[in-house]
């Protein structure tokens, strides 16, 4: 299993369009991918589920952790972390 | 057969009925036999595929015209493909032996519950999307075609029980020839949309969903207020002609919408709009109007549930309107609520004569807390543009002074907190009570502007309860007494070099336009749908003509005679 942490950079947080973009990217990988709101300490959820992602209520500055398990787990985690760090084109 | 109805948006339409009966899911818990599990899984897969095709088509269809609307359907696609939802549905079918429909209902409802519990308004809004996608899936599982106003195959007359904003937002307006609804009203959301797009519309049809058939031939006469089912050849010919006449007239009138209002002899008249909540749609005329003549701030109290609207909510709403209009004047009417309206956030004792009771400014002066919250929000917003504040239901000079004293108190509070506001914000009054009209020479010294609330001014001058149908004929819109009073008020404010505007029904009434201009009024405020007609009339008159007409009607003995003369004048100047 591969796990990495980062903080949400973009202003609107992981809502609406950025959330859709995140899930769309997660769906490109075969690995099972989970995401967690570290600040709130709530249980991790399926990163390929838009609804579960929205329930995490991740705004700008929230620390999140992404983990994946499967054949492409390293690439999956790195790609998603990069996407979050890029600010979804809002920076 | 011909049926009488009420016109909400003028015009004539001939076409085939499109009976809009939205899909209502009706699913109960259903457990299937082991042998049927595979079949139910197949139903789910098929529903998922059909729903995706539908959404792709919707995105393609609206992408060019309305990219924002396309984004909504893109979001729906993301929900449709939600990994957890799809897995849970399949598991419920295989594990719990749920029917496909029940599994969809069950899992979506679970997710609706989860999302509703999130303490974030932005995310709660998405619950509506989940309902939408759930219903799309349930309909697809039943193999039913979509009944939607978003993707009409041909031009139709829409027949509905009622139309909600969610229906009209996606409505394919170019394909809607006309609208017939059972419910509604002249000021309903769908009526405003219909007028905005020039779609003929009527309401008050009796059980139209069951009396009008899909594809039935229908004529909508949204001039006289009727619709005809299965018209004869003569009726079709007659109405085709009427439609052409009206369409030519309408197109010709609409050309004036975005032009400035200037009389034939070159005098510019300010045209303002009346609005409720400052939605993007309501603020759209900012580009071709001279300001907002009336914000009915009551919407804040009506939309507020059982709590009074807080300062920040009000501030944001006012600021939005002010910024949309750049430096143009934006007139905010302070709370105009009384005992005739029961609001959850503001319980008021029932009064025998609410129109003569503790309402509007009288209520505000009694509930200083509510008044001050509104004034603080308004003054803070004044820093962002050109705000004018206006008190409703002013009956005396005492009222003006009392209202202004509260404004001064709030200003002092803001000063002490170092909060910015426009120190020169104009304070004006609604003139709707005859007593202040008769004192308008002094009122003009003590206020920065006035705006005539013609509906109430007529009611109070003629002593006619405008809600009571028993006395409708006594409520005379063109009463020469009221016209004389308006003339007096305009003269006094003009003499003081202060602006006199009108924001009641008369302000947008093309029959009254020339008279008001003739009185010397240089600013009229109206709902957006009246702008083109009023501008057209102004473009067709001279000040001299208007003054002559104003004198003439003030000397007429009755309202009916005035009205007949005004119709004749308007017809002679390009208005039907």
XYZ file of C-alpha atoms in Angstrom:
667
model
C 0.000 0.000 0.000
C 1.160 3.546 -0.827
C 0.052 6.546 1.262
C 0.848 10.268 1.035
C -0.450 13.413 2.688
C -0.938 16.956 1.390
C -3.125 20.025 1.969
C -5.889 21.359 -0.273
C -4.459 24.350 -2.131
C -7.297 25.726 -4.246
C -9.741 28.323 -2.956
C -13.014 26.469 -3.473
C -11.745 23.260 -1.866
C -12.676 19.791 -3.052
C -16.190 20.782 -4.106
C -18.019 20.888 -7.408
C -15.675 20.849 -10.410
C -12.426 20.010 -8.564
C -14.185 17.084 -6.828
C -15.420 15.767 -10.194
C -11.935 16.133 -11.678
C -10.435 14.272 -8.717
C -12.835 11.326 -9.020
C -12.409 11.212 -12.780
C -8.638 10.913 -12.344
C -9.003 8.288 -9.586
C -11.164 6.212 -11.919
C -8.291 5.922 -14.404
C -6.406 3.611 -12.025
C -7.014 -0.046 -11.304
C -5.955 0.205 -7.639
C -8.443 0.642 -4.822
C -7.954 4.262 -3.717
C -9.025 5.790 -0.400
C -9.022 9.365 0.778
C -9.245 10.769 4.299
C -9.776 14.166 5.933
C -6.873 14.080 8.419
C -7.960 17.236 10.263
C -11.383 15.841 11.086
C -10.150 12.316 11.684
C -13.245 10.839 10.034
C -12.909 7.368 8.431
C -11.352 7.095 4.969
C -13.687 6.784 1.967
C -13.558 5.461 -1.583
C -11.818 8.097 -3.722
C -13.785 6.905 -6.756
C -17.090 7.948 -5.156
C -18.034 11.575 -5.761
C -20.691 11.532 -3.035
C -18.371 10.100 -0.372
C -15.712 12.610 -1.393
C -18.172 15.473 -0.914
C -19.078 14.258 2.583
C -15.442 14.849 3.641
C -16.064 18.601 3.310
C -12.469 19.414 2.352
C -11.843 23.144 2.083
C -8.707 25.153 1.392
C -6.015 24.257 3.954
C -7.496 20.882 4.940
C -4.858 18.149 5.373
C -5.801 15.052 3.405
C -4.289 11.609 3.040
C -4.537 9.493 -0.107
C -3.717 5.787 -0.110
C -3.924 3.135 -2.824
C -3.528 -0.592 -3.051
C -3.035 -2.463 -6.338
C -0.800 -2.816 -9.344
C -0.624 0.918 -10.111
C -0.780 2.210 -6.529
C 2.364 4.370 -6.599
C 1.409 6.116 -9.814
C -2.174 6.575 -8.602
C -1.199 8.262 -5.350
C 1.447 10.453 -6.997
C -0.895 11.567 -9.779
C -3.699 12.469 -7.363
C -1.369 14.322 -4.988
C -0.006 16.293 -7.948
C -3.551 17.136 -9.037
C -4.442 18.480 -5.579
C -1.136 20.395 -5.370
C -1.753 21.937 -8.808
C -4.855 23.615 -7.313
C -7.074 22.286 -10.139
C -6.077 25.214 -12.311
C -7.441 27.707 -9.780
C -4.082 28.927 -8.490
C -63.991 24.174 -27.433
C -62.901 27.530 -25.986
C -61.863 27.942 -22.337
C -61.343 31.179 -20.383
C -58.043 31.646 -18.578
C -55.852 34.446 -17.207
C -53.083 36.004 -19.314
C -49.625 36.156 -17.776
C -47.583 36.839 -20.901
C -49.147 38.365 -24.011
C -49.227 36.783 -27.449
C -50.875 34.144 -29.626
C -49.671 30.583 -30.133
C -50.940 27.791 -32.389
C -49.534 24.291 -32.184
C -49.561 20.828 -30.754
C -49.879 20.270 -27.022
C -46.946 18.810 -25.129
C -48.471 17.516 -21.924
C -45.736 17.846 -19.337
C -46.321 15.250 -16.657
C -42.967 14.721 -14.962
C -42.036 11.183 -13.928
C -42.874 10.457 -10.300
C -41.119 7.398 -8.902
C -43.328 4.877 -7.179
C -41.196 2.051 -5.822
C -41.747 -0.205 -2.830
C -39.512 -2.805 -1.238
C -39.410 -5.788 -3.589
C -37.443 -9.005 -3.044
C -36.897 -11.225 -6.083
C -36.262 -14.969 -6.436
C -32.674 -16.204 -6.765
C -33.417 -17.090 -10.369
C -34.207 -13.453 -11.184
C -31.076 -11.867 -9.724
C -29.225 -11.984 -13.051
C -32.170 -10.345 -14.824
C -32.333 -7.558 -12.219
C -28.603 -6.939 -12.549
C -29.125 -6.663 -16.297
C -31.961 -4.136 -15.745
C -29.601 -2.040 -13.636
C -26.808 -2.173 -16.240
C -29.225 -1.218 -18.978
C -30.674 1.653 -16.936
C -27.154 2.897 -16.233
C -26.294 2.806 -19.941
C -29.526 4.585 -21.006
C -29.114 7.235 -18.332
C -25.585 7.921 -19.496
C -26.699 8.240 -23.117
C -29.441 10.678 -22.060
C -27.011 12.804 -20.071
C -24.451 12.810 -22.894
C -27.162 13.997 -25.275
C -28.232 16.708 -22.856
C -24.654 17.923 -22.462
C -24.171 18.029 -26.245
C -27.440 19.840 -26.716
C -26.917 22.631 -24.211
C -23.109 22.964 -24.298
C -23.049 25.629 -27.000
C -25.983 27.693 -25.806
C -25.487 27.408 -22.064
C -22.211 25.934 -20.778
C -23.296 26.409 -17.135
C -26.318 24.213 -17.691
C -24.063 21.628 -19.327
C -21.952 21.580 -16.151
C -25.026 20.513 -14.164
C -25.488 17.497 -16.408
C -21.758 16.717 -16.241
C -22.084 16.647 -12.456
C -25.039 14.281 -12.844
C -22.862 11.975 -14.934
C -20.261 11.903 -12.161
C -22.942 10.860 -9.663
C -24.298 8.252 -12.073
C -20.887 6.604 -12.256
C -20.156 6.893 -8.525
C -18.151 3.785 -7.693
C -19.682 3.209 -4.249
C -23.250 3.807 -5.398
C -22.900 1.379 -8.337
C -21.211 -1.270 -6.191
C -23.783 -0.911 -3.401
C -26.671 -1.247 -5.845
C -25.189 -4.385 -7.400
C -24.466 -5.820 -3.955
C -28.028 -5.114 -2.836
C -29.372 -6.947 -5.862
C -27.045 -9.979 -5.520
C -26.886 -10.082 -1.727
C -30.254 -8.811 -0.494
C -32.154 -10.006 -3.601
C -33.597 -6.524 -4.073
C -35.264 -5.736 -7.378
C -33.160 -3.345 -9.489
C -35.609 -0.498 -8.884
C -35.732 -1.019 -5.140
C -31.938 -1.318 -4.960
C -31.562 1.993 -6.828
C -34.115 3.673 -4.561
C -32.554 2.219 -1.403
C -28.937 3.081 -2.181
C -29.657 6.557 -3.544
C -31.807 7.377 -0.524
C -28.960 6.267 1.739
C -26.624 8.631 -0.065
C -29.173 11.439 0.021
C -29.307 10.975 3.786
C -25.514 10.977 4.113
C -25.129 14.122 2.037
C -28.011 15.943 3.755
C -26.224 15.443 7.077
C -23.082 17.284 5.919
C -22.822 20.644 7.619
C -21.859 22.639 4.532
C -24.446 24.561 2.517
C -22.478 24.168 -0.723
C -22.604 20.409 -0.384
C -26.205 20.265 0.790
C -27.174 21.907 -2.500
C -25.981 18.815 -4.294
C -28.734 16.736 -2.684
C -31.106 17.999 -5.371
C -28.741 16.511 -7.977
C -28.903 13.135 -6.255
C -32.704 13.164 -6.403
C -32.535 14.053 -10.077
C -30.143 11.238 -10.915
C -32.092 8.754 -8.783
C -35.308 9.543 -10.640
C -33.562 9.346 -13.998
C -32.250 5.870 -13.074
C -35.663 4.683 -11.847
C -37.343 5.869 -15.025
C -34.672 4.240 -17.191
C -35.103 1.021 -15.186
C -38.769 1.102 -16.160
C -37.754 1.674 -19.778
C -39.695 4.948 -19.926
C -38.706 7.842 -22.164
C -37.809 11.140 -20.596
C -40.556 13.763 -20.408
C -38.549 16.930 -20.170
C -38.769 20.483 -21.329
C -35.009 20.450 -21.838
C -35.041 18.426 -25.046
C -38.131 19.083 -27.112
C -38.083 17.512 -30.571
C -40.403 20.033 -32.188
C -42.111 23.313 -31.394
C -44.966 22.767 -28.957
C -47.454 24.377 -26.613
C -46.434 23.249 -23.131
C -49.350 22.102 -20.972
C -48.589 21.635 -17.278
C -50.021 21.608 -13.814
C -47.405 24.130 -12.714
C -43.863 24.963 -13.780
C -41.056 25.127 -11.245
C -37.765 26.968 -11.611
C -36.062 23.590 -12.182
C -38.366 23.070 -15.177
C -38.006 26.525 -16.678
C -34.240 26.729 -16.178
C -33.670 23.773 -18.486
C -36.612 24.591 -20.759
C -35.740 24.642 -24.431
C -37.323 28.084 -24.831
C -36.986 28.320 -28.610
C -39.226 25.286 -29.022
C -41.918 26.535 -26.655
C -44.655 28.285 -28.636
C -46.912 28.879 -25.663
C -47.654 27.768 -22.113
C -50.915 26.675 -20.486
C -50.844 25.898 -16.772
C -53.378 25.223 -14.090
C -51.515 26.909 -11.263
C -49.518 30.093 -11.378
C -50.046 33.800 -11.192
C -49.034 36.978 -12.905
C -45.965 37.291 -10.674
C -45.062 33.587 -10.561
C -41.612 32.484 -11.610
C -42.807 30.881 -14.835
C -44.786 34.006 -15.725
C -41.658 36.128 -15.386
C -39.686 33.687 -17.550
C -42.458 33.584 -20.147
C -42.588 37.371 -20.374
C -38.812 37.575 -20.449
C -38.694 35.327 -23.504
C -41.887 36.653 -25.070
C -43.657 33.300 -24.821
C -47.462 33.628 -24.750
C -48.686 32.129 -21.477
C -51.963 31.666 -19.613
C -52.907 30.056 -16.317
C -56.105 28.977 -14.624
C -56.837 26.045 -16.968
C -59.050 23.417 -15.316
C -57.240 20.064 -14.919
C -55.265 20.492 -18.159
C -53.167 17.339 -17.679
C -56.293 15.215 -18.026
C -58.333 17.299 -20.446
C -55.653 18.035 -23.014
C -53.985 15.142 -24.854
C -50.385 14.870 -26.000
C -50.230 16.187 -29.558
C -53.751 17.676 -29.492
C -54.128 20.787 -31.609
C -54.454 23.940 -29.503
C -54.573 27.730 -29.833
C -53.438 29.931 -26.944
C -55.002 33.387 -27.024
C -52.869 35.180 -24.468
C -54.352 38.543 -25.411
C -58.014 37.944 -24.617
C -57.287 35.132 -22.142
C -58.514 31.875 -23.682
C -57.395 28.621 -25.233
C -59.108 26.615 -27.933
C -58.824 22.820 -28.313
C -59.178 21.271 -31.766
C -59.823 24.625 -33.480
C -61.826 24.790 -36.682
C -60.193 25.868 -39.949
C -61.793 29.323 -39.583
C -60.472 29.716 -36.060
C -57.007 28.660 -37.183
C -57.054 31.204 -40.012
C -58.370 33.955 -37.738
C -55.744 33.319 -35.072
C -52.900 32.939 -37.547
C -53.663 36.476 -38.643
C -53.923 37.735 -35.064
C -50.633 36.035 -34.252
C -48.840 37.695 -37.183
C -50.148 41.106 -36.158
C -49.096 40.638 -32.559
C -45.699 39.153 -33.410
C -44.891 42.078 -35.693
C -45.934 44.493 -32.993
C -43.934 42.655 -30.325
C -40.767 42.409 -32.422
C -41.042 46.066 -33.305
C -41.523 47.020 -29.634
C -38.627 44.845 -28.411
C -36.266 46.903 -30.561
C -36.678 49.661 -27.982
C -35.672 47.479 -25.019
C -31.971 48.275 -24.995
C -32.202 51.832 -26.348
C -32.255 54.854 -24.052
C -35.690 56.409 -23.489
C -35.655 59.741 -25.297
C -38.680 61.759 -26.408
C -39.039 62.978 -29.998
C -37.792 66.380 -28.852
C -34.719 64.944 -27.166
C -35.608 64.735 -23.470
C -34.136 61.715 -21.700
C -36.330 59.867 -19.224
C -34.626 57.563 -16.698
C -36.029 54.050 -16.852
C -35.464 52.017 -13.692
C -36.501 48.518 -12.733
C -38.379 47.095 -9.768
C -36.946 43.902 -8.337
C -37.347 41.485 -5.449
C -34.408 39.228 -4.677
C -31.299 40.369 -6.624
C -30.852 37.167 -8.653
C -28.627 37.253 -11.744
C -31.778 37.090 -13.831
C -33.384 40.038 -12.023
C -30.222 42.142 -12.431
C -29.808 41.360 -16.125
C -31.438 44.667 -17.287
C -28.588 46.628 -15.606
C -27.047 47.158 -19.042
C -30.030 49.032 -20.474
C -31.720 50.699 -17.503
C -30.750 53.732 -15.464
C -30.958 52.147 -12.032
C -33.116 50.197 -9.641
C -36.140 52.268 -8.654
C -37.328 49.738 -6.111
C -35.849 46.769 -4.296
C -38.662 45.109 -2.397
C -36.608 44.051 0.593
C -39.477 41.863 1.880
C -38.077 38.879 -0.024
C -35.391 38.631 2.681
C -38.007 38.207 5.391
C -40.106 35.798 3.340
C -37.165 33.530 2.472
C -35.779 33.573 5.971
C -37.719 30.748 7.635
C -38.469 31.319 11.294
C -35.425 33.507 11.949
C -35.143 37.168 10.961
C -32.604 37.736 8.166
C -29.254 38.672 9.720
C -27.170 41.710 8.818
C -24.652 39.775 6.728
C -27.331 38.080 4.566
C -28.939 41.455 3.908
C -25.596 43.151 3.274
C -24.600 40.551 0.662
C -27.956 40.869 -1.135
C -27.846 44.686 -1.262
C -24.180 44.751 -2.236
C -24.835 42.400 -5.143
C -27.566 44.679 -6.529
C -25.503 47.822 -6.003
C -22.409 46.391 -7.683
C -24.404 45.082 -10.643
C -25.509 48.645 -11.389
C -22.085 50.268 -11.160
C -22.612 53.872 -10.151
C -26.294 54.003 -11.131
C -28.783 54.719 -8.324
C -30.132 51.647 -6.547
C -33.183 52.374 -4.400
C -33.788 50.129 -1.428
C -37.218 50.241 0.139
C -36.950 49.344 3.803
C -39.141 46.540 5.118
C -42.739 46.907 3.952
C -44.577 44.314 6.011
C -47.737 44.545 8.050
C -50.498 42.568 9.702
C -51.946 41.320 6.402
C -48.904 39.069 5.865
C -48.028 36.355 8.332
C -44.320 35.568 8.266
C -42.776 32.787 10.343
C -39.861 35.080 11.259
C -42.069 37.965 12.329
C -45.366 36.986 14.006
C -47.674 39.999 14.151
C -51.036 40.393 15.853
C -53.995 40.276 13.483
C -55.467 43.701 12.847
C -58.969 44.678 11.742
C -57.593 47.154 9.218
C -54.051 46.008 8.388
C -53.674 48.519 5.530
C -54.379 51.288 8.015
C -52.432 49.642 10.807
C -48.939 49.126 12.122
C -47.131 48.329 8.905
C -43.919 49.224 7.088
C -42.179 52.270 8.627
C -44.657 52.271 11.522
C -43.644 48.724 12.374
C -39.943 49.543 11.928
C -40.154 52.498 14.293
C -41.729 50.180 16.846
C -39.212 47.375 16.245
C -36.047 49.452 16.123
C -33.942 46.263 16.376
C -35.221 44.985 13.012
C -34.987 48.426 11.438
C -31.422 49.008 12.633
C -30.204 45.629 11.364
C -31.551 46.489 7.927
C -30.149 50.017 7.947
C -26.715 48.772 9.073
C -26.650 46.239 6.232
C -27.818 48.910 3.767
C -25.330 51.551 4.891
C -22.436 49.079 4.794
C -23.494 48.136 1.262
C -23.654 51.837 0.314
C -19.850 51.890 0.231
C -19.981 49.797 -2.974
C -21.927 52.162 -5.235
C -24.855 54.536 -5.328
C -27.451 53.442 -2.781
C -30.633 55.356 -2.070
C -32.692 54.374 0.982
C -36.456 54.815 0.900
C -39.055 54.559 3.690
C -42.483 53.114 2.857
C -45.816 54.199 4.435
C -44.723 57.706 5.337
C -47.765 59.714 6.461
C -46.286 62.852 7.974
C -43.164 64.950 8.324
C -42.810 63.385 11.802
C -42.359 60.009 10.103
C -39.578 61.345 7.874
C -37.772 62.855 10.850
C -38.180 59.715 12.971
C -36.840 57.479 10.182
C -33.898 59.769 9.508
C -33.076 59.919 13.221
C -32.639 56.135 13.253
C -30.424 56.354 10.166
C -28.283 58.927 11.992
C -28.008 56.662 15.036
C -26.859 53.763 12.849
C -24.373 56.035 11.054
C -22.931 57.088 14.432
C -22.576 53.425 15.421
C -20.765 52.636 12.176
C -18.499 55.665 12.662
C -17.568 54.518 16.152
C -16.734 51.058 14.783
C -14.758 52.537 11.874
C -16.962 50.758 9.361
C -17.125 52.344 5.927
C -20.315 53.605 4.284
C -21.324 56.360 1.889
C -21.836 59.428 4.092
C -23.996 61.113 1.434
C -26.419 58.237 0.969
C -29.764 59.686 -0.147
C -32.795 59.215 2.087
C -36.185 59.385 0.413
C -39.796 58.431 0.872
C -42.528 56.446 -0.811
C -45.521 58.652 -1.423
C -48.497 56.371 -1.046
C -50.417 58.049 1.771
C -52.357 61.123 0.569
C -51.469 63.136 3.688
C -47.768 63.203 2.786
C -48.676 63.929 -0.845
C -50.519 67.023 0.310
C -47.462 68.025 2.375
C -45.055 67.304 -0.484
C -43.732 70.875 -0.651
C -42.328 70.487 2.868
C -41.556 66.772 2.430
C -39.372 67.751 -0.521
C -37.307 69.927 1.835
C -36.885 67.121 4.358
C -36.142 64.207 2.021
C -33.723 63.705 -0.886
C -36.200 62.103 -3.287
C -39.612 60.510 -3.492
C -41.165 57.624 -5.342
C -44.883 57.301 -5.830
C -46.386 53.970 -4.851
C -49.399 54.309 -7.106
C -51.186 51.110 -6.021
C -51.449 52.214 -2.408
C -51.902 55.873 -3.298
C -55.004 54.896 -5.301
C -56.210 52.643 -2.485
C -55.845 55.323 0.182
C -57.067 58.239 -1.938
C -60.191 56.435 -3.144
C -60.745 54.626 0.198
C -60.849 51.251 -1.566
C -59.477 48.032 -0.119
C -57.610 46.710 -3.142
C -57.819 43.114 -1.899
C -61.615 43.139 -1.468
C -63.282 41.926 -4.705
C -66.585 43.551 -3.639
C -65.146 47.011 -4.248
C -62.932 46.406 -7.286
C -64.797 48.945 -9.396
C -64.065 51.651 -6.841
C -60.339 51.060 -7.225
C -59.882 53.368 -10.187
C -56.434 53.219 -11.767
C -56.953 56.419 -13.732
C -58.858 58.363 -11.099
C -58.450 62.062 -11.980
C -58.211 62.744 -8.231
C -55.120 60.561 -7.963
C -53.649 62.083 -11.133
C -54.106 65.580 -9.693
C -52.363 64.485 -6.506
C -49.451 62.983 -8.465
C -49.153 66.192 -10.480
C -48.962 68.183 -7.235
C -46.257 65.911 -5.768
C -44.089 65.957 -8.913
C -44.362 69.745 -9.115
C -43.216 70.160 -5.516
C -40.253 67.796 -5.784
C -39.192 69.311 -9.106
C -39.387 72.805 -7.586
C -37.031 71.663 -4.808
C -34.650 70.181 -7.378
C -35.272 66.661 -6.025
C -36.104 63.523 -7.979
C -39.713 62.300 -8.124
C -40.140 58.785 -9.472
C -43.003 56.300 -9.608
C -42.659 52.592 -8.862
C -46.235 51.326 -8.704
C -48.168 49.655 -11.531
C -48.745 53.038 -13.211
C -44.975 53.407 -13.665
C -44.902 50.548 -16.176
C -48.329 51.209 -17.682
C -47.977 52.540 -21.223
C -51.348 54.261 -20.854
C -49.977 56.396 -18.018
C -46.451 57.051 -19.330
C -47.207 60.207 -21.322
C -49.239 61.729 -18.496
C -46.453 61.159 -15.967
C -43.881 62.681 -18.314
C -46.338 65.534 -18.907
C -46.432 66.163 -15.139
C -42.661 66.679 -15.266
C -41.588 63.256 -14.042
C -38.208 62.260 -15.499
C -37.771 58.860 -13.876
C -40.082 55.861 -14.079
C -39.539 52.496 -12.426
C -41.208 49.274 -13.565
C -40.884 45.519 -13.879
C -38.522 44.358 -16.608
C -41.310 43.173 -18.903
C -42.706 46.722 -19.249
C -39.473 48.431 -20.272
C -39.655 47.982 -24.051
C -43.248 49.239 -24.316
C -42.650 52.292 -22.135
C -39.456 53.212 -24.008
C -41.299 52.872 -27.298
C -44.087 55.190 -26.203
C -41.576 57.764 -24.951
C -39.762 57.664 -28.296
C -43.039 58.503 -30.020
C -44.082 61.579 -28.025
C -42.937 65.151 -27.457
C -42.910 66.891 -24.072
C -45.434 69.415 -25.379
C -47.868 66.657 -26.376
C -47.395 64.960 -23.008
C -48.022 68.175 -21.082
C -51.154 68.856 -23.086
C -52.450 65.351 -22.457
C -51.665 65.623 -18.737
C -53.642 68.856 -18.426
C -56.495 67.434 -20.456
C -56.982 64.282 -18.346
C -56.669 66.104 -15.031
C -59.698 68.103 -16.076
C -61.798 65.078 -17.001
C -64.628 64.095 -14.655
C -64.220 60.277 -14.421
C -61.629 57.517 -14.483
C -63.367 55.780 -17.405
C -63.182 58.893 -19.541
C -59.501 59.313 -18.676
C -58.808 55.687 -19.544
C -60.588 55.940 -22.905
C -58.603 59.065 -23.775
C -55.303 57.449 -22.705
C -56.014 54.363 -24.836
C -56.722 56.557 -27.810
C -53.481 58.476 -27.205
C -51.365 55.334 -26.760
C -52.814 53.730 -29.903
C -52.000 56.870 -31.852
C -48.407 56.555 -30.576
C -47.575 52.982 -31.487
C -48.941 51.024 -28.503
C -51.661 48.367 -28.615
